[in-house]
Amino acid sequence: MLYHELQPVDTYSLKLSTPFSDYDRQLLTLLYQPLTGPEAMGLFSTMLADADIRETREFTHYHLMNILTMPLKTVFKARISLEAIGLLRTFTKTEGDHRSFIYELMAPLDATDFFQDPLLATFLFSKIGEQPYRDLRARFATGHPETSGFTEISRTFMDVYTPVNSHAYELQNDQELSVRTRSAGVPFEQSVFDFNLLLSGLSEQMVPRAALSGISHELIAKLAFMYALNPLDMQKVIMMALDENLEVPEDRLRKAAKDFYKMNISKNPPKLEKIYNADVPPQEYDGPKTKDRELIAYFESTSPREMLLHLTGKEPMPVDVQLAESLVNGHGLKMSVVNVLLQYILLRNDMKITTSFAQRIASHWALKDIDTAEKAMEIARQEHDQYTKWMSEGGKSNKGTRKPTREEPLPEWFYKKDNKKEAPKPAQTENKDTINEKRKTDEKRQALLAKLESMRNGVN
């Protein structure tokens, strides 16, 4: 489902709602990071470092996957975590086959607003515990010296400055200045709470409507959501919060909701679990889950860097990662298609990636509009002889005579189950100088193929 939401080749640009200060970074690290987790905060920090308030730059999401060393799925989950917490606003536009995004980075709430928000404060409490929560509140508490007993002697503007005659000058105010904009808090949909049911059960004699006019509907809905209270429960909470003046102060309402929760639901503080609901697009494939389908799912959910790491067992060379990025960005191939291409070349070319050979196949696939892993596997089967010719042609530029190319094994997916082909057998006569080398190479290759098979069997 992820690829209906986001793909590595999708571009994005960044927008800052306001310049970020050191104080903002403290708030992000100490108050927001426990809520979003390190992946989301790492994504936000990377975007903040890439953003330039004076210049708009465009990136692909492959840039984020590389710099954060995260698969696309983790990047997407981190993004929606930032959106849910009010630190990121996302806008998208699709033109033909090109999809672009604008990410607007929002400054965090001030500490006062953060701790007054029932969702954020309770969420933080549930994440870090009581004592760390108290310590954080104390850290951001007002630390100014007490001024009682002192007399202010500060000068006013008029005490220090006076106007003088000068030539008339018309101030130029035609340029719009940036305004410091902070996050509006958690983007919360309060319409899910039934306010009509709440009001219908409150007697005008017991709770005057004027007492409720000063209470934010958003606060009532947030408290009900946080403590899992329905409108009937909130009626009792409001009755508990009513003071002697028949008013409902916000601080009493917060305390009443917490007390009602402790008495009727749980002694433990409420916790939030992360979910993500999205419209599920129609499945493109409804057939049986064969090993080929599992491998295709693996290709579609893994970055080329990860695929190379899984296949070789070690961190891929930077030049190979850069090649994969150029195939995605330069040739416009999907990430899953690049995975098939690289695996085909690795297993076909004795675990070596030849840049010119990879780019030649990529150009061919781009012209053929190969946009899925399944299509890439099929065309690799069909055009195998042509690719073998290209690979042999690539080695003829070296001086001297080139040793005959030994037929290398191919990926298992190359051989269809409904049209089985015998894997090419090596020649019967071998050069005595290469017997030991061939034996070692075959052993290494068999180990790698076995590792790939076990990796495929473990794909969910």
CSV table of C-alpha atoms in Angstrom, one decimal:
chain,number,residue,atom,x,y,z
A,1,MET,CA,0.0,0.0,0.0
A,2,LEU,CA,3.0,2.3,0.6
A,3,TYR,CA,3.6,3.0,-3.0
A,4,HIS,CA,0.2,4.6,-3.5
A,5,GLU,CA,1.3,7.1,-0.8
A,6,LEU,CA,5.0,7.6,-1.6
A,7,GLN,CA,7.7,6.5,-3.9
A,8,PRO,CA,11.5,7.2,-3.8
A,9,VAL,CA,11.4,9.2,-7.0
A,10,ASP,CA,8.7,11.6,-5.7
A,11,THR,CA,10.2,15.0,-5.3
A,12,TYR,CA,9.7,17.4,-2.5
A,13,SER,CA,10.6,21.0,-1.4
A,14,LEU,CA,10.8,22.4,2.1
A,15,LYS,CA,9.2,25.5,3.6
A,16,LEU,CA,10.0,27.0,7.0
A,17,SER,CA,7.1,28.5,8.9
A,18,THR,CA,9.6,30.6,10.9
A,19,PRO,CA,13.3,30.7,11.7
A,20,PHE,CA,14.1,28.1,14.4
A,21,SER,CA,16.0,29.2,17.5
A,22,ASP,CA,18.0,27.2,20.0
A,23,TYR,CA,15.0,27.3,22.3
A,24,ASP,CA,12.9,25.6,19.6
A,25,ARG,CA,15.5,22.9,19.3
A,26,GLN,CA,15.4,22.3,23.1
A,27,LEU,CA,11.7,21.9,22.9
A,28,LEU,CA,12.0,19.5,20.0
A,29,THR,CA,14.6,17.3,21.8
A,30,LEU,CA,13.1,17.3,25.3
A,31,LEU,CA,9.4,17.5,24.8
A,32,TYR,CA,8.6,16.2,21.3
A,33,GLN,CA,11.2,13.5,20.7
A,34,PRO,CA,9.8,11.2,23.5
A,35,LEU,CA,6.4,11.4,21.6
A,36,THR,CA,7.6,10.8,18.0
A,37,GLY,CA,10.6,8.6,18.5
A,38,PRO,CA,14.1,9.1,17.2
A,39,GLU,CA,13.3,8.3,13.6
A,40,ALA,CA,10.7,11.0,13.2
A,41,MET,CA,12.9,13.6,15.0
A,42,GLY,CA,15.9,12.5,12.8
A,43,LEU,CA,13.7,13.2,9.7
A,44,PHE,CA,12.7,16.6,11.1
A,45,SER,CA,16.3,17.5,11.8
A,46,THR,CA,17.4,16.5,8.4
A,47,MET,CA,14.6,18.5,6.7
A,48,LEU,CA,15.5,21.5,8.9
A,49,ALA,CA,19.2,21.2,7.9
A,50,ASP,CA,18.2,21.0,4.2
A,51,ALA,CA,15.7,23.9,4.4
A,52,ASP,CA,16.8,27.4,3.3
A,53,ILE,CA,14.4,30.2,4.1
A,54,ARG,CA,15.6,32.2,1.1
A,55,GLU,CA,16.0,29.5,-1.6
A,56,THR,CA,13.7,26.7,-2.6
A,57,ARG,CA,15.5,23.4,-3.4
A,58,GLU,CA,14.0,20.2,-4.7
A,59,PHE,CA,14.9,16.7,-3.5
A,60,THR,CA,13.8,13.2,-4.1
A,61,HIS,CA,12.8,10.9,-1.2
A,62,TYR,CA,15.7,8.7,-2.2
A,63,HIS,CA,17.8,11.5,-0.7
A,64,LEU,CA,16.1,11.0,2.7
A,65,MET,CA,16.5,7.2,2.5
A,66,ASN,CA,20.2,7.5,1.9
A,67,ILE,CA,21.0,10.2,4.4
A,68,LEU,CA,18.9,8.6,7.2
A,69,THR,CA,19.8,5.0,6.1
A,70,MET,CA,16.1,4.2,6.4
A,71,PRO,CA,13.8,2.2,4.1
A,72,LEU,CA,11.0,4.2,2.5
A,73,LYS,CA,8.4,2.6,4.9
A,74,THR,CA,10.2,4.0,7.9
A,75,VAL,CA,10.6,7.5,6.3
A,76,PHE,CA,6.8,7.5,5.6
A,77,LYS,CA,5.9,6.4,9.2
A,78,ALA,CA,8.2,9.1,10.6
A,79,ARG,CA,6.6,11.7,8.3
A,80,ILE,CA,3.0,10.9,9.5
A,81,SER,CA,4.2,11.0,13.1
A,82,LEU,CA,5.4,14.5,12.6
A,83,GLU,CA,2.1,15.4,10.9
A,84,ALA,CA,0.1,14.0,13.7
A,85,ILE,CA,2.0,15.9,16.4
A,86,GLY,CA,1.7,19.2,14.6
A,87,LEU,CA,5.3,19.7,13.5
A,88,LEU,CA,4.8,19.1,9.8
A,89,ARG,CA,2.2,20.1,7.2
A,90,THR,CA,2.2,18.1,3.9
A,91,PHE,CA,0.9,19.3,0.5
A,92,THR,CA,1.0,17.2,-2.7
A,93,LYS,CA,0.4,17.7,-6.4
A,94,THR,CA,0.3,15.2,-9.2
A,95,GLU,CA,1.0,16.1,-12.8
A,96,GLY,CA,0.9,13.1,-15.2
A,97,ASP,CA,3.3,10.5,-13.8
A,98,HIS,CA,5.1,13.1,-11.6
A,99,ARG,CA,4.1,13.6,-8.0
A,100,SER,CA,5.6,16.3,-5.8
A,101,PHE,CA,5.3,17.4,-2.2
A,102,ILE,CA,5.8,20.5,-0.1
A,103,TYR,CA,6.7,19.9,3.5
A,104,GLU,CA,6.2,22.9,5.8
A,105,LEU,CA,8.2,22.6,9.0
A,106,MET,CA,6.3,24.1,12.0
A,107,ALA,CA,8.0,25.5,15.1
A,108,PRO,CA,7.1,23.6,18.3
A,109,LEU,CA,4.6,24.9,20.8
A,110,ASP,CA,6.1,27.0,23.7
A,111,ALA,CA,6.5,25.0,26.9
A,112,THR,CA,3.5,26.7,28.5
A,113,ASP,CA,1.2,25.8,25.6
A,114,PHE,CA,2.6,22.3,25.4
A,115,PHE,CA,2.0,21.5,29.1
A,116,GLN,CA,-1.5,23.0,28.9
A,117,ASP,CA,-2.5,20.8,26.0
A,118,PRO,CA,-4.2,17.7,27.6
A,119,LEU,CA,-3.2,15.4,24.8
A,120,LEU,CA,0.5,16.4,24.6
A,121,ALA,CA,1.0,16.6,28.3
A,122,THR,CA,-0.6,13.3,29.1
A,123,PHE,CA,1.1,11.6,26.2
A,124,LEU,CA,4.5,12.8,27.5
A,125,PHE,CA,3.6,11.7,31.0
A,126,SER,CA,2.8,8.2,29.8
A,127,LYS,CA,6.0,8.0,27.8
A,128,ILE,CA,8.6,9.2,30.3
A,129,GLY,CA,6.9,8.7,33.7
A,130,GLU,CA,6.1,10.9,36.6
A,131,GLN,CA,9.4,12.1,38.0
A,132,PRO,CA,11.0,12.9,34.6
A,133,TYR,CA,7.8,14.7,33.7
A,134,ARG,CA,8.0,16.8,36.8
A,135,ASP,CA,11.7,17.5,36.1
A,136,LEU,CA,10.9,18.7,32.6
A,137,ARG,CA,8.1,21.0,33.8
A,138,ALA,CA,10.5,22.4,36.4
A,139,ARG,CA,13.1,22.9,33.7
A,140,PHE,CA,10.8,25.1,31.7
A,141,ALA,CA,9.2,26.8,34.6
A,142,THR,CA,9.6,30.6,35.1
A,143,GLY,CA,13.0,31.1,36.6
A,144,HIS,CA,13.0,34.9,36.9
A,145,PRO,CA,14.0,36.5,40.3
A,146,GLU,CA,11.1,37.6,42.5
A,147,THR,CA,10.6,41.4,42.0
A,148,SER,CA,8.3,42.0,45.0
A,149,GLY,CA,9.8,44.8,47.2
A,150,PHE,CA,11.7,46.3,44.3
A,151,THR,CA,10.7,49.5,42.5
A,152,GLU,CA,11.0,49.6,38.7
A,153,ILE,CA,13.1,52.5,37.4
A,154,SER,CA,13.2,51.6,33.7
A,155,ARG,CA,13.2,54.5,31.3
A,156,THR,CA,10.5,54.9,28.7
A,157,PHE,CA,11.2,55.6,25.1
A,158,MET,CA,10.2,59.2,25.5
A,159,ASP,CA,12.6,59.5,28.4
A,160,VAL,CA,15.5,58.7,26.2
A,161,TYR,CA,14.6,59.9,22.7
A,162,THR,CA,13.1,63.1,21.3
A,163,PRO,CA,12.1,64.0,17.7
A,164,VAL,CA,14.1,66.6,15.7
A,165,ASN,CA,13.2,68.4,12.5
A,166,SER,CA,14.4,66.6,9.5
A,167,HIS,CA,13.5,66.3,5.8
A,168,ALA,CA,10.2,64.4,5.2
A,169,TYR,CA,10.8,60.8,4.3
A,170,GLU,CA,8.2,58.3,3.2
A,171,LEU,CA,8.8,54.9,4.7
A,172,GLN,CA,8.9,52.0,2.2
A,173,ASN,CA,6.6,49.3,3.6
A,174,ASP,CA,5.7,47.5,0.4
A,175,GLN,CA,7.6,44.3,1.1
A,176,GLU,CA,5.9,41.6,3.1
A,177,LEU,CA,7.8,40.5,6.2
A,178,SER,CA,8.0,37.0,7.6
A,179,VAL,CA,5.8,36.4,10.6
A,180,ARG,CA,6.9,34.0,13.3
A,181,THR,CA,4.4,31.2,13.2
A,182,ARG,CA,4.4,28.3,15.6
A,183,SER,CA,2.6,25.0,15.5
A,184,ALA,CA,-1.1,25.3,16.2
A,185,GLY,CA,-0.7,22.1,18.3
A,186,VAL,CA,-2.1,18.7,17.6
A,187,PRO,CA,-4.3,18.7,14.5
A,188,PHE,CA,-7.3,17.3,16.2
A,189,GLU,CA,-10.7,16.6,14.7
A,190,GLN,CA,-13.2,17.5,17.4
A,191,SER,CA,-16.3,16.8,15.3
A,192,VAL,CA,-16.1,13.2,16.3
A,193,PHE,CA,-17.4,14.1,19.8
A,194,ASP,CA,-21.2,14.4,20.1
A,195,PHE,CA,-21.6,17.9,21.7
A,196,ASN,CA,-25.4,17.8,21.2
A,197,LEU,CA,-25.7,14.6,23.3
A,198,LEU,CA,-23.5,16.2,26.0
A,199,LEU,CA,-25.7,19.3,26.2
A,200,SER,CA,-28.9,17.4,26.1
A,201,GLY,CA,-28.1,15.7,29.3
A,202,LEU,CA,-27.1,18.8,31.3
A,203,SER,CA,-29.9,20.6,33.1
A,204,GLU,CA,-30.0,24.4,32.6
A,205,GLN,CA,-30.8,24.7,36.3
A,206,MET,CA,-27.8,22.6,37.4
A,207,VAL,CA,-25.3,23.8,34.8
A,208,PRO,CA,-26.2,27.1,33.2
A,209,ARG,CA,-25.3,27.4,29.5
A,210,ALA,CA,-23.2,30.5,30.4
A,211,ALA,CA,-20.9,28.2,32.4
A,212,LEU,CA,-20.1,26.2,29.3
A,213,SER,CA,-19.7,29.2,27.0
A,214,GLY,CA,-16.2,29.9,28.3
A,215,ILE,CA,-14.9,26.4,27.8
A,216,SER,CA,-13.2,25.5,24.5
A,217,HIS,CA,-15.0,22.7,22.7
A,218,GLU,CA,-11.6,21.5,21.6
A,219,LEU,CA,-10.5,21.1,25.2
A,220,ILE,CA,-13.7,19.0,26.0
A,221,ALA,CA,-13.1,16.8,22.9
A,222,LYS,CA,-9.4,16.3,23.7
A,223,LEU,CA,-10.1,15.4,27.4
A,224,ALA,CA,-12.8,12.9,26.2
A,225,PHE,CA,-10.4,11.4,23.7
A,226,MET,CA,-7.5,11.2,26.1
A,227,TYR,CA,-9.4,9.6,28.9
A,228,ALA,CA,-11.7,7.5,26.6
A,229,LEU,CA,-14.8,9.2,27.9
A,230,ASN,CA,-18.2,9.4,26.1
A,231,PRO,CA,-20.6,12.4,26.2
A,232,LEU,CA,-22.4,10.8,29.2
A,233,ASP,CA,-19.2,10.5,31.1
A,234,MET,CA,-18.3,14.1,30.2
A,235,GLN,CA,-21.6,15.3,31.7
A,236,LYS,CA,-20.5,13.8,35.0
A,237,VAL,CA,-17.0,15.4,34.6
A,238,ILE,CA,-18.6,18.8,34.0
A,239,MET,CA,-20.8,18.4,37.1
A,240,MET,CA,-17.7,17.5,39.1
A,241,ALA,CA,-15.8,20.6,37.8
A,242,LEU,CA,-18.6,23.1,38.6
A,243,ASP,CA,-17.6,25.6,41.3
A,244,GLU,CA,-19.5,27.6,43.8
A,245,ASN,CA,-20.2,30.3,41.3
A,246,LEU,CA,-21.7,27.8,38.8
A,247,GLU,CA,-18.8,28.2,36.5
A,248,VAL,CA,-16.4,25.6,35.0
A,249,PRO,CA,-12.8,26.8,35.0
A,250,GLU,CA,-10.5,25.0,32.6
A,251,ASP,CA,-8.1,23.8,35.4
A,252,ARG,CA,-11.0,22.3,37.4
A,253,LEU,CA,-12.3,20.6,34.2
A,254,ARG,CA,-8.9,19.0,33.6
A,255,LYS,CA,-8.6,17.8,37.2
A,256,ALA,CA,-12.2,16.5,37.2
A,257,ALA,CA,-11.5,14.5,34.0
A,258,LYS,CA,-8.4,13.0,35.5
A,259,ASP,CA,-10.2,12.1,38.8
A,260,PHE,CA,-13.1,10.6,36.9
A,261,TYR,CA,-10.7,8.4,34.9
A,262,LYS,CA,-8.9,7.2,38.1
A,263,MET,CA,-12.2,6.4,39.9
A,264,ASN,CA,-14.0,4.7,37.0
A,265,ILE,CA,-11.5,3.4,34.4
A,266,SER,CA,-7.9,2.9,35.6
A,267,LYS,CA,-5.4,4.0,38.2
A,268,ASN,CA,-2.7,4.0,35.6
A,269,PRO,CA,-2.3,7.0,33.3
A,270,PRO,CA,-3.8,6.6,29.8
A,271,LYS,CA,-1.5,5.7,27.0
A,272,LEU,CA,-1.7,6.4,23.3
A,273,GLU,CA,-1.0,3.7,20.6
A,274,LYS,CA,0.1,4.8,17.2
A,275,ILE,CA,-2.2,3.7,14.4
A,276,TYR,CA,-2.6,4.8,10.8
A,277,ASN,CA,-5.9,4.5,8.9
A,278,ALA,CA,-5.9,5.1,5.2
A,279,ASP,CA,-8.2,4.2,2.4
A,280,VAL,CA,-7.0,0.9,1.1
A,281,PRO,CA,-6.6,1.0,-2.7
A,282,PRO,CA,-7.6,-2.0,-4.7
A,283,GLN,CA,-5.1,-4.8,-4.8
A,284,GLU,CA,-3.4,-5.2,-8.1
A,285,TYR,CA,-2.8,-8.9,-7.5
A,286,ASP,CA,-5.3,-11.4,-5.9
A,287,GLY,CA,-3.6,-14.6,-6.8
A,288,PRO,CA,-1.9,-17.2,-4.5
A,289,LYS,CA,1.1,-16.1,-2.5
A,290,THR,CA,3.9,-17.9,-4.3
A,291,LYS,CA,7.6,-17.4,-3.7
A,292,ASP,CA,7.8,-15.2,-6.8
A,293,ARG,CA,5.1,-12.9,-5.3
A,294,GLU,CA,6.9,-12.8,-2.0
A,295,LEU,CA,10.1,-11.9,-3.8
A,296,ILE,CA,8.3,-9.2,-5.7
A,297,ALA,CA,6.9,-7.8,-2.5
A,298,TYR,CA,10.5,-7.8,-1.1
A,299,PHE,CA,11.8,-5.9,-4.1
A,300,GLU,CA,9.0,-3.3,-3.8
A,301,SER,CA,9.6,-2.7,-0.1
A,302,THR,CA,13.4,-2.6,0.1
A,303,SER,CA,15.8,0.1,-1.0
A,304,PRO,CA,18.7,-0.9,-3.4
A,305,ARG,CA,21.2,-0.2,-0.6
A,306,GLU,CA,19.4,-2.7,1.7
A,307,MET,CA,19.1,-5.3,-1.1
A,308,LEU,CA,22.8,-5.1,-1.8
A,309,LEU,CA,23.5,-5.4,1.9
A,310,HIS,CA,21.3,-8.5,2.2
A,311,LEU,CA,22.7,-10.1,-0.9
A,312,THR,CA,26.4,-9.6,-0.2
A,313,GLY,CA,26.3,-9.6,3.6
A,314,LYS,CA,28.3,-6.3,3.8
A,315,GLU,CA,27.8,-2.6,3.4
A,316,PRO,CA,27.7,-1.8,-0.3
A,317,MET,CA,30.3,0.4,-1.9
A,318,PRO,CA,29.4,4.1,-2.2
A,319,VAL,CA,29.9,3.9,-6.0
A,320,ASP,CA,27.2,1.1,-6.1
A,321,VAL,CA,24.8,3.1,-4.0
A,322,GLN,CA,25.4,6.2,-6.2
A,323,LEU,CA,24.8,4.0,-9.3
A,324,ALA,CA,21.5,2.8,-7.9
A,325,GLU,CA,20.5,6.5,-7.2
A,326,SER,CA,21.4,7.5,-10.7
A,327,LEU,CA,19.3,4.6,-12.1
A,328,VAL,CA,16.3,5.9,-10.1
A,329,ASN,CA,16.8,9.6,-10.7
A,330,GLY,CA,18.5,9.7,-14.1
A,331,HIS,CA,16.6,6.9,-15.9
A,332,GLY,CA,13.4,7.3,-14.0
A,333,LEU,CA,13.2,3.6,-12.9
A,334,LYS,CA,11.2,2.5,-9.9
A,335,MET,CA,13.2,1.3,-6.9
A,336,SER,CA,11.8,-2.2,-7.2
A,337,VAL,CA,13.0,-2.3,-10.9
A,338,VAL,CA,16.5,-1.2,-9.9
A,339,ASN,CA,16.5,-4.0,-7.3
A,340,VAL,CA,15.8,-6.6,-10.0
A,341,LEU,CA,18.4,-5.1,-12.3
A,342,LEU,CA,21.2,-5.0,-9.7
A,343,GLN,CA,20.5,-8.5,-8.5
A,344,TYR,CA,20.5,-9.9,-12.1
A,345,ILE,CA,23.9,-8.2,-12.8
A,346,LEU,CA,25.4,-9.3,-9.5
A,347,LEU,CA,24.5,-13.0,-9.9
A,348,ARG,CA,25.2,-12.9,-13.6
A,349,ASN,CA,28.6,-11.2,-13.4
A,350,ASP,CA,30.4,-13.0,-10.5
A,351,MET,CA,29.1,-10.5,-7.8
A,352,LYS,CA,30.5,-7.5,-9.7
A,353,ILE,CA,28.5,-4.5,-10.8
A,354,THR,CA,29.6,-2.9,-14.1
A,355,THR,CA,28.3,0.7,-14.4
A,356,SER,CA,28.2,0.8,-18.2
A,357,PHE,CA,26.4,-2.5,-18.4
A,358,ALA,CA,23.8,-1.5,-15.7
A,359,GLN,CA,23.2,1.9,-17.4
A,360,ARG,CA,22.7,0.2,-20.8
A,361,ILE,CA,20.1,-2.2,-19.4
A,362,ALA,CA,18.5,0.7,-17.5
A,363,SER,CA,18.1,2.7,-20.7
A,364,HIS,CA,16.6,-0.3,-22.4
A,365,TRP,CA,14.1,-0.9,-19.6
A,366,ALA,CA,13.2,2.8,-19.5
A,367,LEU,CA,12.4,2.8,-23.2
A,368,LYS,CA,10.2,-0.3,-22.6
A,369,ASP,CA,8.3,1.4,-19.8
A,370,ILE,CA,9.3,-1.3,-17.3
A,371,ASP,CA,7.7,0.0,-14.1
A,372,THR,CA,7.2,-3.0,-11.9
A,373,ALA,CA,9.5,-5.7,-10.5
A,374,GLU,CA,7.4,-8.4,-12.2
A,375,LYS,CA,7.9,-6.7,-15.6
A,376,ALA,CA,11.6,-6.4,-14.9
A,377,MET,CA,11.9,-10.1,-14.1
A,378,GLU,CA,10.0,-11.0,-17.3
A,379,ILE,CA,12.1,-8.8,-19.6
A,380,ALA,CA,15.3,-10.2,-18.0
A,381,ARG,CA,14.2,-13.7,-19.0
A,382,GLN,CA,13.2,-12.6,-22.5
A,383,GLU,CA,16.3,-10.5,-23.3
A,384,HIS,CA,18.9,-12.6,-21.5
A,385,ASP,CA,20.8,-13.5,-24.7
A,386,GLN,CA,21.0,-9.8,-25.7
A,387,TYR,CA,22.3,-8.8,-22.3
A,388,THR,CA,24.9,-11.6,-22.4
A,389,LYS,CA,26.1,-10.2,-25.7
A,390,TRP,CA,26.3,-6.7,-24.3
A,391,MET,CA,28.3,-7.9,-21.3
A,392,SER,CA,30.8,-9.7,-23.5
A,393,GLU,CA,31.1,-6.6,-25.7
A,394,GLY,CA,31.9,-4.5,-22.7
A,395,GLY,CA,35.1,-6.5,-22.1
A,396,LYS,CA,36.6,-6.4,-25.6
A,397,SER,CA,38.3,-3.0,-25.1
A,398,ASN,CA,41.0,-4.5,-22.9
A,399,LYS,CA,44.4,-5.2,-24.5
A,400,GLY,CA,45.3,-8.7,-25.4
A,401,THR,CA,43.0,-11.6,-25.8
A,402,ARG,CA,40.2,-12.1,-23.3
A,403,LYS,CA,39.6,-15.4,-21.7
A,404,PRO,CA,36.3,-17.0,-22.7
A,405,THR,CA,33.5,-15.8,-20.5
A,406,ARG,CA,32.4,-18.6,-18.1
A,407,GLU,CA,28.6,-19.1,-18.0
A,408,GLU,CA,27.5,-17.7,-14.6
A,409,PRO,CA,24.4,-18.9,-12.7
A,410,LEU,CA,21.3,-16.7,-12.8
A,411,PRO,CA,18.9,-15.6,-10.1
A,412,GLU,CA,16.3,-18.3,-9.2
A,413,TRP,CA,13.5,-16.1,-10.4
A,414,PHE,CA,15.0,-16.3,-13.9
A,415,TYR,CA,13.6,-19.8,-14.4
A,416,LYS,CA,9.8,-19.9,-14.5
A,417,LYS,CA,8.1,-22.8,-12.8
A,418,ASP,CA,5.7,-23.3,-15.7
A,419,ASN,CA,8.5,-23.2,-18.3
A,420,LYS,CA,11.5,-24.8,-16.6
A,421,LYS,CA,14.9,-24.5,-18.2
A,422,GLU,CA,18.0,-26.3,-17.3
A,423,ALA,CA,20.6,-24.0,-15.8
A,424,PRO,CA,23.5,-23.7,-18.2
A,425,LYS,CA,26.2,-26.3,-17.4
A,426,PRO,CA,29.9,-25.4,-17.3
A,427,ALA,CA,32.1,-26.8,-20.1
A,428,GLN,CA,33.4,-30.3,-19.5
A,429,THR,CA,37.0,-29.4,-20.1
A,430,GLU,CA,38.6,-27.0,-17.7
A,431,ASN,CA,41.9,-25.1,-17.7
A,432,LYS,CA,44.0,-26.7,-15.0
A,433,ASP,CA,45.1,-23.2,-13.8
A,434,THR,CA,41.5,-22.2,-13.1
A,435,ILE,CA,40.2,-25.4,-11.4
A,436,ASN,CA,40.9,-24.2,-7.8
A,437,GLU,CA,39.7,-20.7,-8.5
A,438,LYS,CA,36.4,-22.0,-10.1
A,439,ARG,CA,35.8,-24.4,-7.1
A,440,LYS,CA,36.2,-21.5,-4.6
A,441,THR,CA,34.0,-19.2,-6.7
A,442,ASP,CA,31.3,-21.9,-7.0
A,443,GLU,CA,31.3,-22.5,-3.3
A,444,LYS,CA,30.9,-18.8,-2.7
A,445,ARG,CA,28.1,-18.5,-5.2
A,446,GLN,CA,26.2,-21.4,-3.8
A,447,ALA,CA,26.4,-19.9,-0.3
A,448,LEU,CA,25.0,-16.6,-1.7
A,449,LEU,CA,22.2,-18.3,-3.6
A,450,ALA,CA,21.3,-20.3,-0.4
A,451,LYS,CA,21.3,-17.0,1.5
A,452,LEU,CA,19.0,-15.4,-1.0
A,453,GLU,CA,16.6,-18.4,-0.9
A,454,SER,CA,16.5,-18.2,2.9
A,455,MET,CA,15.9,-14.4,2.7
A,456,ARG,CA,13.0,-15.0,0.3
A,457,ASN,CA,11.5,-17.6,2.5
A,458,GLY,CA,11.5,-15.1,5.4
A,459,VAL,CA,9.7,-12.3,3.5
A,460,ASN,CA,6.2,-11.7,4.9
